[in-house]
Amino acid sequence: MGDAQVKFTLGERDIPTHWVNLMADLPGDGPPPLRAGGDGVLQPAGPDDLSPIFPMSLILQEVSAEPLVEIPDAVREAYKLWRPTPLFRARRLERELDTPAHIYYKYEGGSPPGSHKANTAVAQAYENAQAGIKKLTTETGAGQWGSALAFACQMFGLECEVWMVGSSYDQKPYRRSMMQTWGATVHRSPSDLTAAGRAQSEHTTGSLGIAISEAVEVAAQNPEANYSLGSVLNHVLLHQTVIGQEAIAQLEMAGEYPDTVIACVGGGSNFGGLTFPFLRRVIRGQAQTRFIAAEPAACPTLTRGVYAYDFGDTVGMTPLMPMYTLGHGFVPPPVHAGGLRYHGDAPLVCGLVKQGLVEPRAYRQNETFEAAVRFARAEGVIPAPEPAHAIRAVIQEAEAAREAGESRVILFGLCGHGHFDLSAYDAYLAGRLEDPEFSEDDLAAALASLPEAPALA
Amino acid sequence: MGDAQVKFTLGERDIPTHWVNLMADLPGDGPPPLRAGGDGVLQPAGPDDLSPIFPMSLILQEVSAEPLVEIPDAVREAYKLWRPTPLFRARRLERELDTPAHIYYKYEGGSPPGSHKANTAVAQAYENAQAGIKKLTTETGAGQWGSALAFACQMFGLECEVWMVGSSYDQKPYRRSMMQTWGATVHRSPSDLTAAGRAQSEHTTGSLGIAISEAVEVAAQNPEANYSLGSVLNHVLLHQTVIGQEAIAQLEMAGEYPDTVIACVGGGSNFGGLTFPFLRRVIRGQAQTRFIAAEPAACPTLTRGVYAYDFGDTVGMTPLMPMYTLGHGFVPPPVHAGGLRYHGDAPLVCGLVKQGLVEPRAYRQNETFEAAVRFARAEGVIPAPEPAHAIRAVIQEAEAAREAGESRVILFGLCGHGHFDLSAYDAYLAGRLEDPEFSEDDLAAALASLPEAPALA
């Protein structure tokens, strides 16, 4: 016991020099995003559709076919504030589960904003600063992404303006104070600063869809401002691949390679960041690994959605994207895993599910909190509600290994801490946590919001 | 810029094997703690005065004359969950301050409970478990210490019962939920579970003094329970010396040695943990280093208190201890640095101040938050209000280095993050933060609570 290693630590020099672009490994071009032209006819969306709100360097990353994309020096420098992140072997959890499985977790909660979101936030802030942009706008729900972008803008001398969903703004002031401490301006959405917000004046508690519309509107109208998105898009997933690359190096230190890699999925950036470097090896025939994507049963995009073209936002302003979706009009019930409450998913991740390379699983809210408390008591770290879904899957897999009598190696992503989610833990421990279901009627109602578009194979 | 190192990382094997016991280096025995005997006459307190509530192994550490005390394997194993902690060079802060000084900080906020308190909590939980104890009791104000002990008890299979000051219990539920997530039972103090609590039934918001009395009462009456303290005592400071030892190794990696070491002081455990390994070298004539102890102007124990025998607690249950004190009856104003609101200070730290080896400085609440926001914007990490006092002193020293044109090396302790203090940041940013003074009249009133006891030289 006294000599058993639990923490695998890399030095600053081991921060990856490149991001892993999985698009280079996928057979052929996937279905393109579509945009209605001036004549109303749908056609593939191009760089010009994105350039009013994104810098060209990020648009080029979005469509890049290069297998590796170099990380700029200034971004690696910013990464040094919290990277490399530690990889832990969960020996206490293994004992608690009485499993022969070896369980490893890659912990991203040590970044200043407390999650993996910082990995893309600094990359996006840097590229926008290089392009001469003075301000970034974005939306945030409970505040994870908004605080990551506020932090990153402060690092690169950009203004940051965040539209925060009204109900969170009122009820969760800590994340707002965090953004303000890093110098960001935070608006309660709907605000009277935008046409989109003013049109919603009676809609006092707001929604993510409205907040997106407000942030995009301000960015599109101001040539010195751009918009920034925290998940879903290819370049965002690209930036997160530092996670999986470090995990490979750390597992080598441990003399292991994973049989199963597990991560939660909301928009897909945490999942892609951890799995893509491992998936590349599988696609290239260099390894055999299972991948499990864990999502909430209350928002079961990958497990019960349809593979179809849909809008990325609620209002319908974005291009149509090929993905598993519940319909862009679907408003998920207010589960505490706010980062997983998304009707769709990253097209890259959806394509991998479609191909059968990734197995999706859905879990109910109460069973994920049960798993989270079990993890916190064994390992110390209190997980955010999002990665608690991954932990639920890990426990399932560890129990399966025990039943099979096999010493399987399981790796999962612990993408953030739960310091701002303790009221949810309180509700769970007091037996007052809601446990929403998702019925066939809910599904039918949600899918009714799918737009007219070409079918996907 | 791209190659400048900012983070100095040690591996698991570099966790210290021993704690540094500075008592072995101090000339002669210091003044002993005193306790009234059966005849009411004061006499030196001995192990028997402590054994009803502490295990003998910790009592022996409390009075040890050995220069090094071995860290048990099981404690080093628990340390691996968050140790070694990183040392950072604050290059962005240096640029922001335009100083030739090299500023380093040792960051303890990555422990599961979020502060250095975990270092002694696991050591105390382990020794109590070894002694066959089943339950630890303690008090907590805002919750830092209570959550560290809850975490540690979970690691070693002990029950944990925490009396939390009523006003914090009502207003700061997050830390309470954290303790409960780790399996602790948390009582609002005053409670009706103890004679001390019942006697206070009208005192609805509680105080740290009452909470201590409740926790000690329960531990003293139950042979299977002990009490645990998070600061002040020699053995608690001893356990924290892993901080300074790691910092020495990490500064060696950086090729530097500090001219000045700075930490905040409440009870003294964070200050002692960082400085004692450096102070040993000064006392032994092996180094020349300045030490600055930063405290709140609203509770100026070291800068304006008297060096005298006083009780450690508000109620007067503990032995009399030789220390700088404002009088045990003093109730500091409710500054947000709850961990620094203590009328006295560790006798070991007070002795070093008395000898002139440590220079104390006091700072007002608003100037410490100004320093904290400046630090957060430069370095990313949002500090707890306690180490913000150290940061205020660091900025002062960095400015002095600029004026002197000298490239001084400054090390400070960033003992915890501010994730549960964001409402205080909010108040500061909105210009609504109180900035309490401490007048001569306040001092006179406080000192009136000093007990009758022999004078100290």
mmCIF file of C-alpha atoms in Angstrom, chain B residues 62-191:
data_model
loop_
_atom_site.group_PDB
_atom_site.id
_atom_site.type_symbol
_atom_site.label_atom_id
_atom_site.label_comp_id
_atom_site.label_asym_id
_atom_site.label_seq_id
_atom_site.Cartn_x
_atom_site.Cartn_y
_atom_site.Cartn_z
ATOM 1 C CA GLU B 62 3.194 18.274 20.646
ATOM 2 C CA VAL B 63 6.184 18.133 23.024
ATOM 3 C CA SER B 64 8.745 16.391 20.804
ATOM 4 C CA ALA B 65 12.377 17.559 20.826
ATOM 5 C CA GLU B 66 13.346 15.518 17.745
ATOM 6 C CA PRO B 67 14.374 17.683 14.776
ATOM 7 C CA LEU B 68 12.528 15.416 12.306
ATOM 8 C CA VAL B 69 9.361 13.387 12.835
ATOM 9 C CA GLU B 70 8.701 10.529 10.414
ATOM 10 C CA ILE B 71 5.500 10.747 8.372
ATOM 11 C CA PRO B 72 3.575 7.455 8.599
ATOM 12 C CA ASP B 73 3.253 5.561 5.293
ATOM 13 C CA ALA B 74 -0.542 5.751 5.357
ATOM 14 C CA VAL B 75 -0.392 9.552 5.701
ATOM 15 C CA ARG B 76 2.055 9.866 2.790
ATOM 16 C CA GLU B 77 -0.312 7.619 0.832
ATOM 17 C CA ALA B 78 -3.212 9.987 1.564
ATOM 18 C CA TYR B 79 -1.014 12.991 0.683
ATOM 19 C CA LYS B 80 -0.610 11.516 -2.823
ATOM 20 C CA LEU B 81 -4.167 12.566 -3.654
ATOM 21 C CA TRP B 82 -2.993 16.188 -3.882
ATOM 22 C CA ARG B 83 0.715 16.381 -3.003
ATOM 23 C CA PRO B 84 3.287 17.431 -4.036
ATOM 24 C CA THR B 85 1.524 20.711 -4.684
ATOM 25 C CA PRO B 86 2.807 22.945 -7.491
ATOM 26 C CA LEU B 87 5.137 25.907 -7.093
ATOM 27 C CA PHE B 88 4.506 28.671 -9.610
ATOM 28 C CA ARG B 89 6.593 31.595 -10.700
ATOM 29 C CA ALA B 90 4.182 34.529 -11.008
ATOM 30 C CA ARG B 91 5.662 35.892 -14.229
ATOM 31 C CA ARG B 92 2.444 37.608 -15.264
ATOM 32 C CA LEU B 93 2.163 39.363 -11.899
ATOM 33 C CA GLU B 94 5.819 40.405 -12.107
ATOM 34 C CA ARG B 95 5.160 42.031 -15.503
ATOM 35 C CA GLU B 96 1.989 43.675 -14.229
ATOM 36 C CA LEU B 97 3.936 45.134 -11.279
ATOM 37 C CA ASP B 98 6.923 46.020 -13.499
ATOM 38 C CA THR B 99 9.226 44.665 -10.817
ATOM 39 C CA PRO B 100 12.688 43.082 -11.049
ATOM 40 C CA ALA B 101 11.648 40.788 -8.176
ATOM 41 C CA HIS B 102 11.102 37.080 -8.872
ATOM 42 C CA ILE B 103 7.803 36.113 -7.262
ATOM 43 C CA TYR B 104 7.018 32.454 -6.475
ATOM 44 C CA TYR B 105 3.921 30.997 -4.878
ATOM 45 C CA LYS B 106 3.265 27.596 -3.363
ATOM 46 C CA TYR B 107 -0.352 26.691 -4.139
ATOM 47 C CA GLU B 108 -2.225 24.504 -1.640
ATOM 48 C CA GLY B 109 -5.708 25.086 -3.099
ATOM 49 C CA GLY B 110 -5.613 21.881 -5.154
ATOM 50 C CA SER B 111 -6.337 19.623 -2.176
ATOM 51 C CA PRO B 112 -9.865 18.169 -2.196
ATOM 52 C CA PRO B 113 -11.093 20.510 0.579
ATOM 53 C CA GLY B 114 -9.303 23.397 -1.158
ATOM 54 C CA SER B 115 -6.676 24.472 1.364
ATOM 55 C CA HIS B 116 -3.567 23.485 3.335
ATOM 56 C CA LYS B 117 -5.820 22.291 6.197
ATOM 57 C CA ALA B 118 -5.908 18.813 4.622
ATOM 58 C CA ASN B 119 -2.202 18.312 5.496
ATOM 59 C CA THR B 120 -2.853 18.088 9.222
ATOM 60 C CA ALA B 121 -6.380 16.693 8.961
ATOM 61 C CA VAL B 122 -5.192 13.398 7.443
ATOM 62 C CA ALA B 123 -2.317 13.168 9.941
ATOM 63 C CA GLN B 124 -4.667 13.680 12.882
ATOM 64 C CA ALA B 125 -7.334 11.321 11.539
ATOM 65 C CA TYR B 126 -4.713 8.620 10.984
ATOM 66 C CA GLU B 127 -3.253 8.852 14.525
ATOM 67 C CA ASN B 128 -6.713 8.781 16.075
ATOM 68 C CA ALA B 129 -7.718 5.760 13.991
ATOM 69 C CA GLN B 130 -4.512 4.011 15.081
ATOM 70 C CA ALA B 131 -5.417 4.740 18.713
ATOM 71 C CA GLY B 132 -8.758 2.967 18.261
ATOM 72 C CA ILE B 133 -10.815 6.149 18.256
ATOM 73 C CA LYS B 134 -14.094 5.897 16.314
ATOM 74 C CA LYS B 135 -15.148 9.534 16.030
ATOM 75 C CA LEU B 136 -13.581 12.992 15.810
ATOM 76 C CA THR B 137 -15.384 16.155 16.803
ATOM 77 C CA THR B 138 -14.472 19.684 15.867
ATOM 78 C CA GLU B 139 -15.806 23.178 15.356
ATOM 79 C CA THR B 140 -15.787 25.194 12.161
ATOM 80 C CA GLY B 141 -16.573 28.771 11.269
ATOM 81 C CA ALA B 142 -17.051 29.277 7.549
ATOM 82 C CA GLY B 143 -16.131 25.625 7.014
ATOM 83 C CA GLN B 144 -12.527 25.331 5.764
ATOM 84 C CA TRP B 145 -11.305 23.279 8.708
ATOM 85 C CA GLY B 146 -14.506 21.281 9.090
ATOM 86 C CA SER B 147 -14.440 20.204 5.468
ATOM 87 C CA ALA B 148 -10.759 19.214 5.693
ATOM 88 C CA LEU B 149 -11.467 17.048 8.729
ATOM 89 C CA ALA B 150 -14.602 15.534 7.144
ATOM 90 C CA PHE B 151 -12.492 14.561 4.116
ATOM 91 C CA ALA B 152 -9.738 13.080 6.317
ATOM 92 C CA CYS B 153 -12.127 11.096 8.519
ATOM 93 C CA GLN B 154 -13.652 9.571 5.382
ATOM 94 C CA MET B 155 -10.141 8.511 4.274
ATOM 95 C CA PHE B 156 -9.487 6.675 7.562
ATOM 96 C CA GLY B 157 -12.926 5.306 8.333
ATOM 97 C CA LEU B 158 -13.756 7.616 11.260
ATOM 98 C CA GLU B 159 -17.059 9.281 12.039
ATOM 99 C CA CYS B 160 -16.854 13.067 11.950
ATOM 100 C CA GLU B 161 -19.124 15.410 13.887
ATOM 101 C CA VAL B 162 -18.799 19.119 13.235
ATOM 102 C CA TRP B 163 -20.321 22.040 15.146
ATOM 103 C CA MET B 164 -20.660 24.860 12.633
ATOM 104 C CA VAL B 165 -21.171 28.436 13.799
ATOM 105 C CA GLY B 166 -24.899 29.151 13.383
ATOM 106 C CA SER B 167 -24.578 32.240 11.207
ATOM 107 C CA SER B 168 -22.342 30.388 8.727
ATOM 108 C CA TYR B 169 -24.557 27.298 8.841
ATOM 109 C CA ASP B 170 -27.491 29.465 7.777
ATOM 110 C CA GLN B 171 -25.708 31.701 5.260
ATOM 111 C CA LYS B 172 -22.971 29.519 3.760
ATOM 112 C CA PRO B 173 -24.604 26.158 3.024
ATOM 113 C CA TYR B 174 -22.038 25.078 0.405
ATOM 114 C CA ARG B 175 -19.279 24.191 2.857
ATOM 115 C CA ARG B 176 -21.853 22.333 4.952
ATOM 116 C CA SER B 177 -22.932 20.301 1.905
ATOM 117 C CA MET B 178 -19.269 19.545 1.189
ATOM 118 C CA MET B 179 -18.805 18.096 4.692
ATOM 119 C CA GLN B 180 -21.982 16.041 4.323
ATOM 120 C CA THR B 181 -20.906 14.769 0.908
ATOM 121 C CA TRP B 182 -17.839 13.358 2.649
ATOM 122 C CA GLY B 183 -20.109 11.705 5.207
ATOM 123 C CA ALA B 184 -19.774 14.066 8.185
ATOM 124 C CA THR B 185 -22.617 15.036 10.516
ATOM 125 C CA VAL B 186 -22.906 18.801 10.778
ATOM 126 C CA HIS B 187 -24.700 20.512 13.673
ATOM 127 C CA ARG B 188 -25.771 24.107 13.824
ATOM 128 C CA SER B 189 -24.095 25.633 16.886
ATOM 129 C CA PRO B 190 -25.407 26.325 19.477
ATOM 130 C CA SER B 191 -27.090 22.919 19.448
#
